[in-house]
Amino acid sequence: MLNQALHPQVLLFDVNGTLLDLAPVRRSVNEVLLDERGASLWFSTTLHHSLVMTVSGKHADLMEIGAAVLQMLARNRDVVIGTEDARQALSAMRSLAPHPDVLPCLERLRRAGYRLATLTNSSKAGVEAQLKHAGLAGCFEQRLSVETPQLFKPHGDVYGWAAEEMKVAPSACMLVAADGWDVAGAKWAGLQAAFIAREAQQKFPLAELPDIDVADLAALADALAA
Amino acid sequence: MLNQALHPQVLLFDVNGTLLDLAPVRRSVNEVLLDERGASLWFSTTLHHSLVMTVSGKHADLMEIGAAVLQMLARNRDVVIGTEDARQALSAMRSLAPHPDVLPCLERLRRAGYRLATLTNSSKAGVEAQLKHAGLAGCFEQRLSVETPQLFKPHGDVYGWAAEEMKVAPSACMLVAADGWDVAGAKWAGLQAAFIAREAQQKFPLAELPDIDVADLAALADALAA
């Protein structure tokens, strides 16, 4: 069982935070909110509202939700910001740099025979722009976005759909993510999961444990391609 | 249409924040997190993770999710807190005082012929304890909790289920809530909705507008029972 768990056929990589460093967006949001911890609240509230839409049968671009939430949080701090300015404050999202451990890890995993894809809450156009700017566009067989199923992660159907797109069973896929809630959803949907403990990320205590729990992507490559 | 919109048969009241003052829980969470703005992040992350469970087909008591999230956020601040201590920090949730505008409003609305119920993300035992302590237990025909449908608000099925329990069409119900996301979900589910602009609460800009948008429950009673 252990060996099988460590030999998924397909690795599905979360993008924001897992592959790409969100620091420039954090800085930009903190500046709007005049609060050096504002970005944590913005991320959390944006993720909440993405699921508010999903459980209501609605969908919108994650950055449109993020801009709306930024306006809500700004108003609570007596800062008025228009929709266009809120979008502009989030524009750094499309030109994020990869974490330094990303490219070496992806190359090792490809050489070891794994099939690689992204699975992101970003829109299709968003993830294309992000990967191109980060120099990662050629690393993935498919660049899957929740825009196609019109459901945000961690809705169980998103993971099942991704496995179908890759033409394998859910159990043959491993989600790789730095968000505890993403790992939780993938495990509950029957995928394998690897948690990457990036800064200020925690596993969700009510979820199943991930199959792999490592500090960074170098350690993931060690575990999967040793 | 306006008159009909302002004459719902059933008023469904959100409890936490709308009827009850969450200030003691805010203080308690801020103390654990050593951060005077920690509670906002805790509320947001707890709500996010409640929906993480709903979109994964899972359910747990909101305060169990809240305790798990408190442990996650504490670890990010190098504070270690056990499960029991996290639950204890949230125990104030069951003994909250009502906002001062609540009882007069509920009495006016009952005298005006409205049928009143709660609709809360708290558990059944949780809302019973909350309403008893707040002296509001006798104000409601039914005390509905998401524990029965095992889905958190704002999942559309929760509102539809609540209307069924009250034996009316969704359009004959009005949700009354201080959370923009709750009002958003109710409107998308075909209910009427009243937004109560409690401190630090904002409407979700991507949602439909509420039928009533007022500063407090006294103004709601003026609008509905004038």
Coordinates of C-alpha atoms in Angstrom, one line a residue:
Chain A
M1 CA 0.0 0.0 0.0
L2 CA 2.8 2.4 0.9
N3 CA 4.6 1.8 -2.4
Q4 CA 1.5 2.2 -4.4
A5 CA 0.6 5.4 -2.5
L6 CA 4.1 6.8 -3.4
H7 CA 3.7 5.9 -7.1
P8 CA 0.9 7.9 -8.5
Q9 CA 0.8 8.2 -12.3
V10 CA -0.3 11.8 -12.4
L11 CA 0.8 14.8 -10.2
L12 CA -1.6 17.7 -10.0
F13 CA 0.0 20.9 -8.8
D14 CA -1.8 23.7 -7.2
V15 CA -0.3 27.0 -8.5
N16 CA -0.9 30.0 -6.2
G17 CA 1.4 29.6 -3.2
T18 CA 2.5 26.1 -4.0
L19 CA 4.4 26.9 -7.2
L20 CA 4.4 30.7 -7.2
D21 CA 5.5 33.0 -4.5
L22 CA 2.5 35.2 -3.4
A23 CA 4.7 37.8 -1.6
P24 CA 4.1 40.6 -4.1
V25 CA 0.3 40.2 -3.8
R26 CA 0.6 40.2 0.0
R27 CA 2.5 43.4 -0.1
S28 CA 0.0 45.0 -2.5
V29 CA -3.0 44.0 -0.5
N30 CA -1.4 45.1 2.8
E31 CA -0.8 48.5 1.3
V32 CA -4.4 48.9 0.3
L33 CA -5.7 47.8 3.7
L34 CA -3.0 49.8 5.6
D35 CA -2.4 46.6 7.6
E36 CA 0.6 44.4 7.6
R37 CA -1.5 41.4 8.3
G38 CA -4.3 42.4 5.9
A39 CA -3.3 40.0 3.2
S40 CA -4.0 36.9 5.4
L41 CA -7.6 38.1 5.9
W42 CA -8.0 39.0 2.2
F43 CA -6.8 35.5 1.1
S44 CA -9.1 33.8 3.6
T45 CA -12.1 35.9 2.8
T46 CA -11.6 35.5 -0.9
L47 CA -11.4 31.7 -0.6
H48 CA -14.6 31.8 1.6
H49 CA -16.4 33.8 -1.0
S50 CA -15.2 31.6 -3.8
L51 CA -17.0 28.7 -2.1
V52 CA -20.0 31.0 -1.3
M53 CA -20.5 31.2 -5.0
T54 CA -19.9 27.4 -5.6
V55 CA -22.5 26.4 -3.0
S56 CA -24.9 28.8 -4.5
G57 CA -24.4 27.4 -8.0
K58 CA -22.6 30.5 -9.2
H59 CA -19.1 31.1 -10.6
A60 CA -16.8 34.1 -11.3
D61 CA -13.1 34.6 -12.0
L62 CA -11.2 34.2 -8.7
M63 CA -9.7 37.7 -9.2
E64 CA -13.1 39.3 -9.6
I65 CA -14.1 37.7 -6.3
G66 CA -10.8 38.9 -4.8
A67 CA -11.3 42.5 -6.0
A68 CA -14.9 42.5 -4.5
V69 CA -13.5 41.2 -1.2
L70 CA -10.7 43.8 -1.2
Q71 CA -13.4 46.5 -1.6
M72 CA -15.3 45.0 1.4
L73 CA -12.3 44.8 3.6
A74 CA -11.1 48.3 2.6
R75 CA -14.5 49.7 3.6
N76 CA -14.2 48.2 7.0
R77 CA -11.0 50.2 7.4
D78 CA -12.6 53.4 6.0
V79 CA -10.7 53.0 2.8
V80 CA -12.7 53.5 -0.3
I81 CA -11.4 51.8 -3.4
G82 CA -13.1 51.4 -6.8
T83 CA -13.4 48.2 -8.7
E84 CA -10.7 49.1 -11.2
D85 CA -8.3 50.1 -8.5
A86 CA -9.0 46.9 -6.7
R87 CA -8.3 44.9 -9.8
Q88 CA -5.1 46.8 -10.3
A89 CA -3.9 46.1 -6.8
L90 CA -4.3 42.4 -7.6
S91 CA -2.6 42.6 -11.0
A92 CA 0.7 41.3 -9.5
M93 CA -1.1 37.9 -9.3
R94 CA -0.3 37.3 -13.0
S95 CA 3.4 38.0 -12.8
L96 CA 4.5 36.0 -9.8
A97 CA 7.9 34.3 -9.6
P98 CA 8.2 30.6 -8.9
H99 CA 9.6 29.4 -5.6
P100 CA 13.2 28.5 -6.1
D101 CA 12.5 24.8 -5.5
V102 CA 9.9 24.5 -8.3
L103 CA 11.8 24.1 -11.6
P104 CA 14.4 21.5 -10.3
C105 CA 11.6 19.5 -8.7
L106 CA 9.4 19.5 -11.8
E107 CA 12.4 18.4 -14.0
R108 CA 13.3 15.5 -11.7
L109 CA 9.7 14.3 -11.5
R110 CA 9.3 14.4 -15.3
R111 CA 12.5 12.5 -15.8
A112 CA 11.2 9.9 -13.3
G113 CA 8.2 9.4 -15.5
Y114 CA 5.4 11.2 -13.7
R115 CA 2.8 13.0 -15.8
L116 CA 2.5 16.6 -14.5
A117 CA -0.5 19.0 -14.7
T118 CA -1.7 22.0 -12.8
L119 CA -5.0 22.2 -11.0
T120 CA -5.8 25.8 -10.0
N121 CA -8.5 28.1 -8.8
S122 CA -7.2 30.7 -11.2
S123 CA -9.0 31.2 -14.5
K124 CA -7.8 29.6 -17.7
A125 CA -6.3 32.9 -19.0
G126 CA -5.0 33.6 -15.5
V127 CA -3.0 30.3 -15.2
E128 CA -1.7 30.6 -18.8
A129 CA -0.3 34.1 -18.0
Q130 CA 1.0 33.0 -14.7
L131 CA 2.9 30.0 -16.0
K132 CA 4.2 31.8 -19.0
H133 CA 5.6 34.6 -16.9
A134 CA 7.1 32.1 -14.4
G135 CA 8.8 30.2 -17.2
L136 CA 6.9 27.0 -16.3
A137 CA 4.5 26.8 -19.2
G138 CA 6.3 23.9 -20.9
C139 CA 6.5 21.8 -17.7
F140 CA 2.9 20.5 -17.8
E141 CA 1.0 18.1 -20.0
Q142 CA -2.2 20.0 -19.1
R143 CA -3.0 23.2 -17.4
L144 CA -6.3 22.5 -15.7
S145 CA -8.4 25.4 -14.2
V146 CA -11.6 25.3 -12.2
E147 CA -13.0 27.6 -14.9
T148 CA -14.0 24.5 -16.9
P149 CA -16.1 22.8 -14.2
Q150 CA -17.2 26.2 -12.8
L151 CA -16.6 24.9 -9.2
F152 CA -13.9 26.1 -6.9
K153 CA -11.6 23.7 -5.1
P154 CA -12.0 21.9 -2.9
H155 CA -15.4 20.8 -4.3
G156 CA -15.0 17.0 -4.7
D157 CA -16.2 17.1 -8.4
V158 CA -13.2 19.3 -9.3
Y159 CA -10.7 16.6 -8.4
G160 CA -12.8 13.9 -10.1
W161 CA -13.0 16.0 -13.2
A162 CA -9.2 16.5 -13.2
A163 CA -8.6 12.8 -13.0
E164 CA -11.0 12.3 -16.0
E165 CA -9.2 14.9 -18.0
M166 CA -5.9 13.0 -17.3
K167 CA -7.7 9.8 -18.2
V168 CA -6.8 8.0 -15.0
A169 CA -8.7 7.0 -11.8
P170 CA -8.7 9.5 -9.0
S171 CA -6.6 7.2 -6.9
A172 CA -3.9 7.3 -9.6
C173 CA -3.5 11.1 -9.0
M174 CA -1.7 12.9 -6.3
L175 CA -2.6 16.6 -5.6
V176 CA 0.5 18.6 -4.5
A177 CA -0.5 21.7 -2.5
A178 CA 0.6 24.1 0.2
D179 CA -3.0 24.7 1.4
G180 CA -4.4 22.3 4.0
W181 CA -7.9 22.7 2.7
D182 CA -6.8 21.7 -0.8
V183 CA -5.1 18.6 0.5
A184 CA -8.2 17.8 2.6
G185 CA -10.5 18.0 -0.4
A186 CA -8.3 15.9 -2.6
K187 CA -8.1 13.1 0.1
W188 CA -11.8 13.2 0.6
A189 CA -12.3 12.9 -3.1
G190 CA -10.2 9.7 -3.3
L191 CA -6.9 11.2 -4.6
Q192 CA -3.5 10.9 -3.0
A193 CA -2.2 14.2 -1.6
A194 CA 1.1 15.8 -0.8
F195 CA 1.2 18.7 1.7
I196 CA 4.0 21.2 1.1
A197 CA 4.5 23.2 4.4
R198 CA 5.2 26.6 2.9
E199 CA 5.4 29.5 5.4
A200 CA 2.2 30.1 7.4
Q201 CA 0.4 27.0 6.0
Q202 CA -1.1 24.4 8.2
K203 CA -2.9 21.1 7.7
F204 CA -6.6 21.1 8.6
P205 CA -6.9 19.0 11.8
L206 CA -10.3 17.6 10.8
A207 CA -9.0 16.2 7.5
E208 CA -7.4 12.9 6.6
L209 CA -3.6 13.0 6.8
P210 CA -1.8 13.5 3.5
D211 CA 0.3 10.7 2.0
I212 CA 3.3 12.9 1.9
D213 CA 4.0 15.8 4.3
V214 CA 7.2 17.7 3.5
A215 CA 8.8 21.1 3.9
D216 CA 9.3 21.9 0.2
L217 CA 9.3 20.6 -3.3
A218 CA 12.9 19.3 -3.1
A219 CA 11.7 17.0 -0.4
L220 CA 8.7 16.0 -2.6
A221 CA 11.1 15.0 -5.4
D222 CA 13.2 13.1 -3.0
A223 CA 10.1 11.1 -1.8
L224 CA 8.8 10.4 -5.3
A225 CA 11.8 10.2 -7.5
A226 CA 14.5 8.8 -5.2
Chain B
M1 CA -43.8 43.8 -6.3
L2 CA -42.4 46.1 -3.7
N3 CA -45.3 45.5 -1.4
Q4 CA -45.1 41.8 -1.8
A5 CA -41.3 41.9 -1.2
L6 CA -42.0 43.7 2.0
H7 CA -44.6 41.2 3.2
P8 CA -42.9 37.9 3.6
Q9 CA -44.8 35.4 5.7
V10 CA -41.8 33.9 7.4
L11 CA -38.7 35.7 8.8
L12 CA -35.6 33.5 9.2
F13 CA -33.0 35.1 11.5
D14 CA -29.4 34.4 11.4
V15 CA -28.1 34.1 15.0
N16 CA -24.4 34.6 15.4
G17 CA -23.7 38.3 14.9
T18 CA -27.2 39.2 13.8
L19 CA -29.1 38.5 17.0
L20 CA -26.1 37.9 19.4
D21 CA -23.2 40.1 20.1
L22 CA -20.0 38.2 19.2
A23 CA -17.7 40.6 21.2
P24 CA -16.8 38.1 23.9
V25 CA -15.7 35.5 21.4
R26 CA -13.6 38.1 19.5
R27 CA -11.8 39.1 22.7
S28 CA -11.2 35.4 23.6
V29 CA -9.8 34.6 20.1
N30 CA -7.7 37.7 20.0
E31 CA -6.1 36.7 23.4
V32 CA -5.2 33.2 22.1
L33 CA -3.7 34.6 18.9
L34 CA -2.0 37.6 20.7
D35 CA -3.4 39.8 17.9
E36 CA -6.1 42.4 18.3
R37 CA -7.3 41.7 14.8
G38 CA -6.9 37.9 15.1
A39 CA -10.6 37.3 15.5
S40 CA -11.5 38.6 12.0
L41 CA -9.1 36.1 10.5
W42 CA -10.4 33.3 12.7
F43 CA -14.1 34.0 11.7
S44 CA -13.2 34.1 8.0
T45 CA -11.1 31.0 8.1
T46 CA -13.7 29.1 10.1
L47 CA -16.4 30.0 7.6
H48 CA -14.1 29.0 4.8
H49 CA -13.4 25.6 6.3
S50 CA -17.1 25.1 7.1
L51 CA -17.7 25.3 3.3
V52 CA -14.5 23.2 2.6
M53 CA -16.4 20.4 4.5
T54 CA -19.7 21.1 2.7
V55 CA -18.2 20.9 -0.8
S56 CA -16.4 17.7 0.2
G57 CA -19.7 16.1 1.4
K58 CA -18.6 16.2 5.0
H59 CA -20.0 17.9 8.1
A60 CA -18.9 18.8 11.6
D61 CA -20.1 21.0 14.5
L62 CA -19.2 24.6 13.6
M63 CA -17.3 25.0 16.9
E64 CA -15.3 21.8 16.2
I65 CA -14.2 23.5 12.9
G66 CA -13.6 26.7 14.8
A67 CA -11.4 25.0 17.4
A68 CA -9.4 23.3 14.6
V69 CA -8.9 26.6 12.8
L70 CA -7.9 28.3 16.0
Q71 CA -5.2 25.7 16.4
M72 CA -4.0 26.3 12.8
L73 CA -3.8 30.1 13.2
A74 CA -2.2 29.8 16.6
R75 CA 0.6 27.6 15.1
N76 CA 1.3 30.3 12.5
R77 CA 2.0 32.6 15.5
D78 CA 4.2 30.0 17.3
V79 CA 1.4 29.5 19.9
V80 CA 0.7 25.9 20.7
I81 CA -2.9 25.2 21.9
G82 CA -4.5 21.8 22.5
T83 CA -7.9 20.8 21.2
E84 CA -9.5 21.1 24.7
D85 CA -8.0 24.6 25.3
A86 CA -9.2 25.7 21.8
R87 CA -12.7 24.5 22.6
Q88 CA -12.6 26.3 26.0
A89 CA -11.5 29.5 24.3
L90 CA -14.6 29.4 22.2
S91 CA -17.0 28.4 25.0
A92 CA -18.2 32.0 25.2
M93 CA -20.1 31.3 22.0
R94 CA -22.8 29.6 24.0
S95 CA -23.4 32.5 26.4
L96 CA -23.6 35.6 24.2
A97 CA -25.9 38.5 25.0
P98 CA -28.4 39.7 22.4
H99 CA -27.8 43.0 20.7
P100 CA -30.0 45.6 22.4
D101 CA -32.3 46.0 19.3
V102 CA -33.2 42.3 19.2
L103 CA -36.0 41.8 21.7
P104 CA -38.1 44.9 20.8
C105 CA -37.8 44.1 17.1
L106 CA -38.9 40.4 17.5
E107 CA -41.9 41.5 19.6
R108 CA -43.0 44.1 17.1
L109 CA -42.7 41.6 14.2
R110 CA -44.6 38.9 16.1
R111 CA -47.4 41.3 16.9
A112 CA -47.5 42.3 13.3
G113 CA -48.2 38.7 12.3
Y114 CA -44.9 37.5 11.0
R115 CA -43.8 33.9 11.7
L116 CA -40.3 33.9 13.2
A117 CA -37.6 31.2 13.1
T118 CA -33.8 31.0 13.4
L119 CA -31.6 29.6 10.6
T120 CA -28.1 29.2 12.0
N121 CA -24.8 27.5 11.2
S122 CA -24.6 26.6 14.9
S123 CA -25.5 23.1 15.9
K124 CA -28.9 22.2 17.3
A125 CA -27.6 22.0 20.9
G126 CA -25.6 25.1 20.3
V127 CA -28.5 27.3 19.2
E128 CA -30.7 26.0 22.0
A129 CA -28.1 26.9 24.5
Q130 CA -27.5 30.3 22.9
L131 CA -31.2 31.3 22.7
K132 CA -31.9 30.1 26.2
H133 CA -29.0 32.1 27.6
A134 CA -30.0 35.2 25.6
G135 CA -33.6 35.0 26.8
L136 CA -34.9 34.5 23.2
A137 CA -35.9 30.9 23.2
G138 CA -39.6 31.7 23.3
C139 CA -39.5 34.2 20.4
F140 CA -39.3 31.6 17.6
E141 CA -41.8 29.1 16.2
Q142 CA -38.8 27.0 15.1
R143 CA -35.1 27.0 15.8
L144 CA -33.6 25.6 12.6
S145 CA -30.0 24.6 12.5
V146 CA -27.8 23.5 9.5
E147 CA -27.1 20.3 11.6
T148 CA -30.3 18.8 10.1
P149 CA -29.4 19.2 6.4
Q150 CA -25.7 18.7 7.2
L151 CA -24.7 21.6 4.9
F152 CA -23.4 25.0 6.0
K153 CA -25.0 28.2 4.8
P154 CA -25.0 29.6 2.2
H155 CA -25.5 26.3 0.4
G156 CA -28.7 26.9 -1.6
D157 CA -30.3 23.7 -0.3
V158 CA -30.2 25.0 3.3
Y159 CA -32.5 27.9 2.5
G160 CA -34.8 25.6 0.5
W161 CA -35.0 23.1 3.3
A162 CA -35.8 25.9 5.8
A163 CA -38.7 27.1 3.7
E164 CA -40.0 23.5 3.5
E165 CA -39.7 23.2 7.3
M166 CA -41.8 26.3 7.6
K167 CA -44.3 24.9 5.0
V168 CA -44.0 27.9 2.7
A169 CA -42.4 28.7 -0.7
P170 CA -38.8 30.0 -0.6
S171 CA -40.2 33.3 -2.0
A172 CA -42.4 33.7 1.1
C173 CA -39.4 33.7 3.4
M174 CA -37.0 36.6 4.2
L175 CA -33.6 35.8 5.6
V176 CA -32.4 38.5 8.1
A177 CA -28.6 38.5 8.5
A178 CA -25.6 40.7 9.1
D179 CA -23.4 38.7 6.9
G180 CA -23.2 39.7 3.2
W181 CA -22.5 36.1 2.1
D182 CA -25.6 34.9 4.0
V183 CA -27.8 37.5 2.3
A184 CA -26.1 36.6 -1.1
G185 CA -26.9 32.9 -0.7
A186 CA -30.5 33.5 0.4
K187 CA -31.2 35.8 -2.6
W188 CA -29.6 33.3 -5.0
A189 CA -31.8 30.6 -3.5
G190 CA -35.0 32.6 -4.3
L191 CA -35.7 34.0 -0.8
Q192 CA -36.1 37.6 0.1
A193 CA -33.3 39.0 2.2
A194 CA -32.7 41.8 4.7
F195 CA -29.1 43.0 5.3
I196 CA -28.4 44.4 8.8
A197 CA -25.3 46.5 8.6
R198 CA -23.7 45.6 11.9
E199 CA -20.2 46.9 12.6
A200 CA -17.5 45.7 10.1
Q201 CA -20.1 43.9 7.9
Q202 CA -20.3 44.5 4.2
K203 CA -22.5 43.3 1.4
F204 CA -20.8 41.1 -1.2
P205 CA -20.5 43.2 -4.3
L206 CA -21.0 40.3 -6.7
A207 CA -24.4 39.3 -5.1
E208 CA -27.9 40.5 -5.8
L209 CA -29.0 43.4 -3.7
P210 CA -31.0 42.6 -0.6
D211 CA -34.7 43.6 -0.5
I212 CA -34.1 45.5 2.8
D213 CA -30.7 47.2 3.7
V214 CA -30.8 48.8 7.1
A215 CA -28.5 49.8 10.0
D216 CA -30.1 47.7 12.7
L217 CA -33.1 45.6 13.7
A218 CA -35.1 48.6 14.9
A219 CA -35.0 49.9 11.3
L220 CA -36.0 46.4 10.1
A221 CA -39.1 46.5 12.3
D222 CA -39.9 49.9 11.0
A223 CA -39.7 48.6 7.4
L224 CA -41.8 45.5 8.0
A225 CA -44.2 46.4 10.7
A226 CA -44.9 50.1 10.2

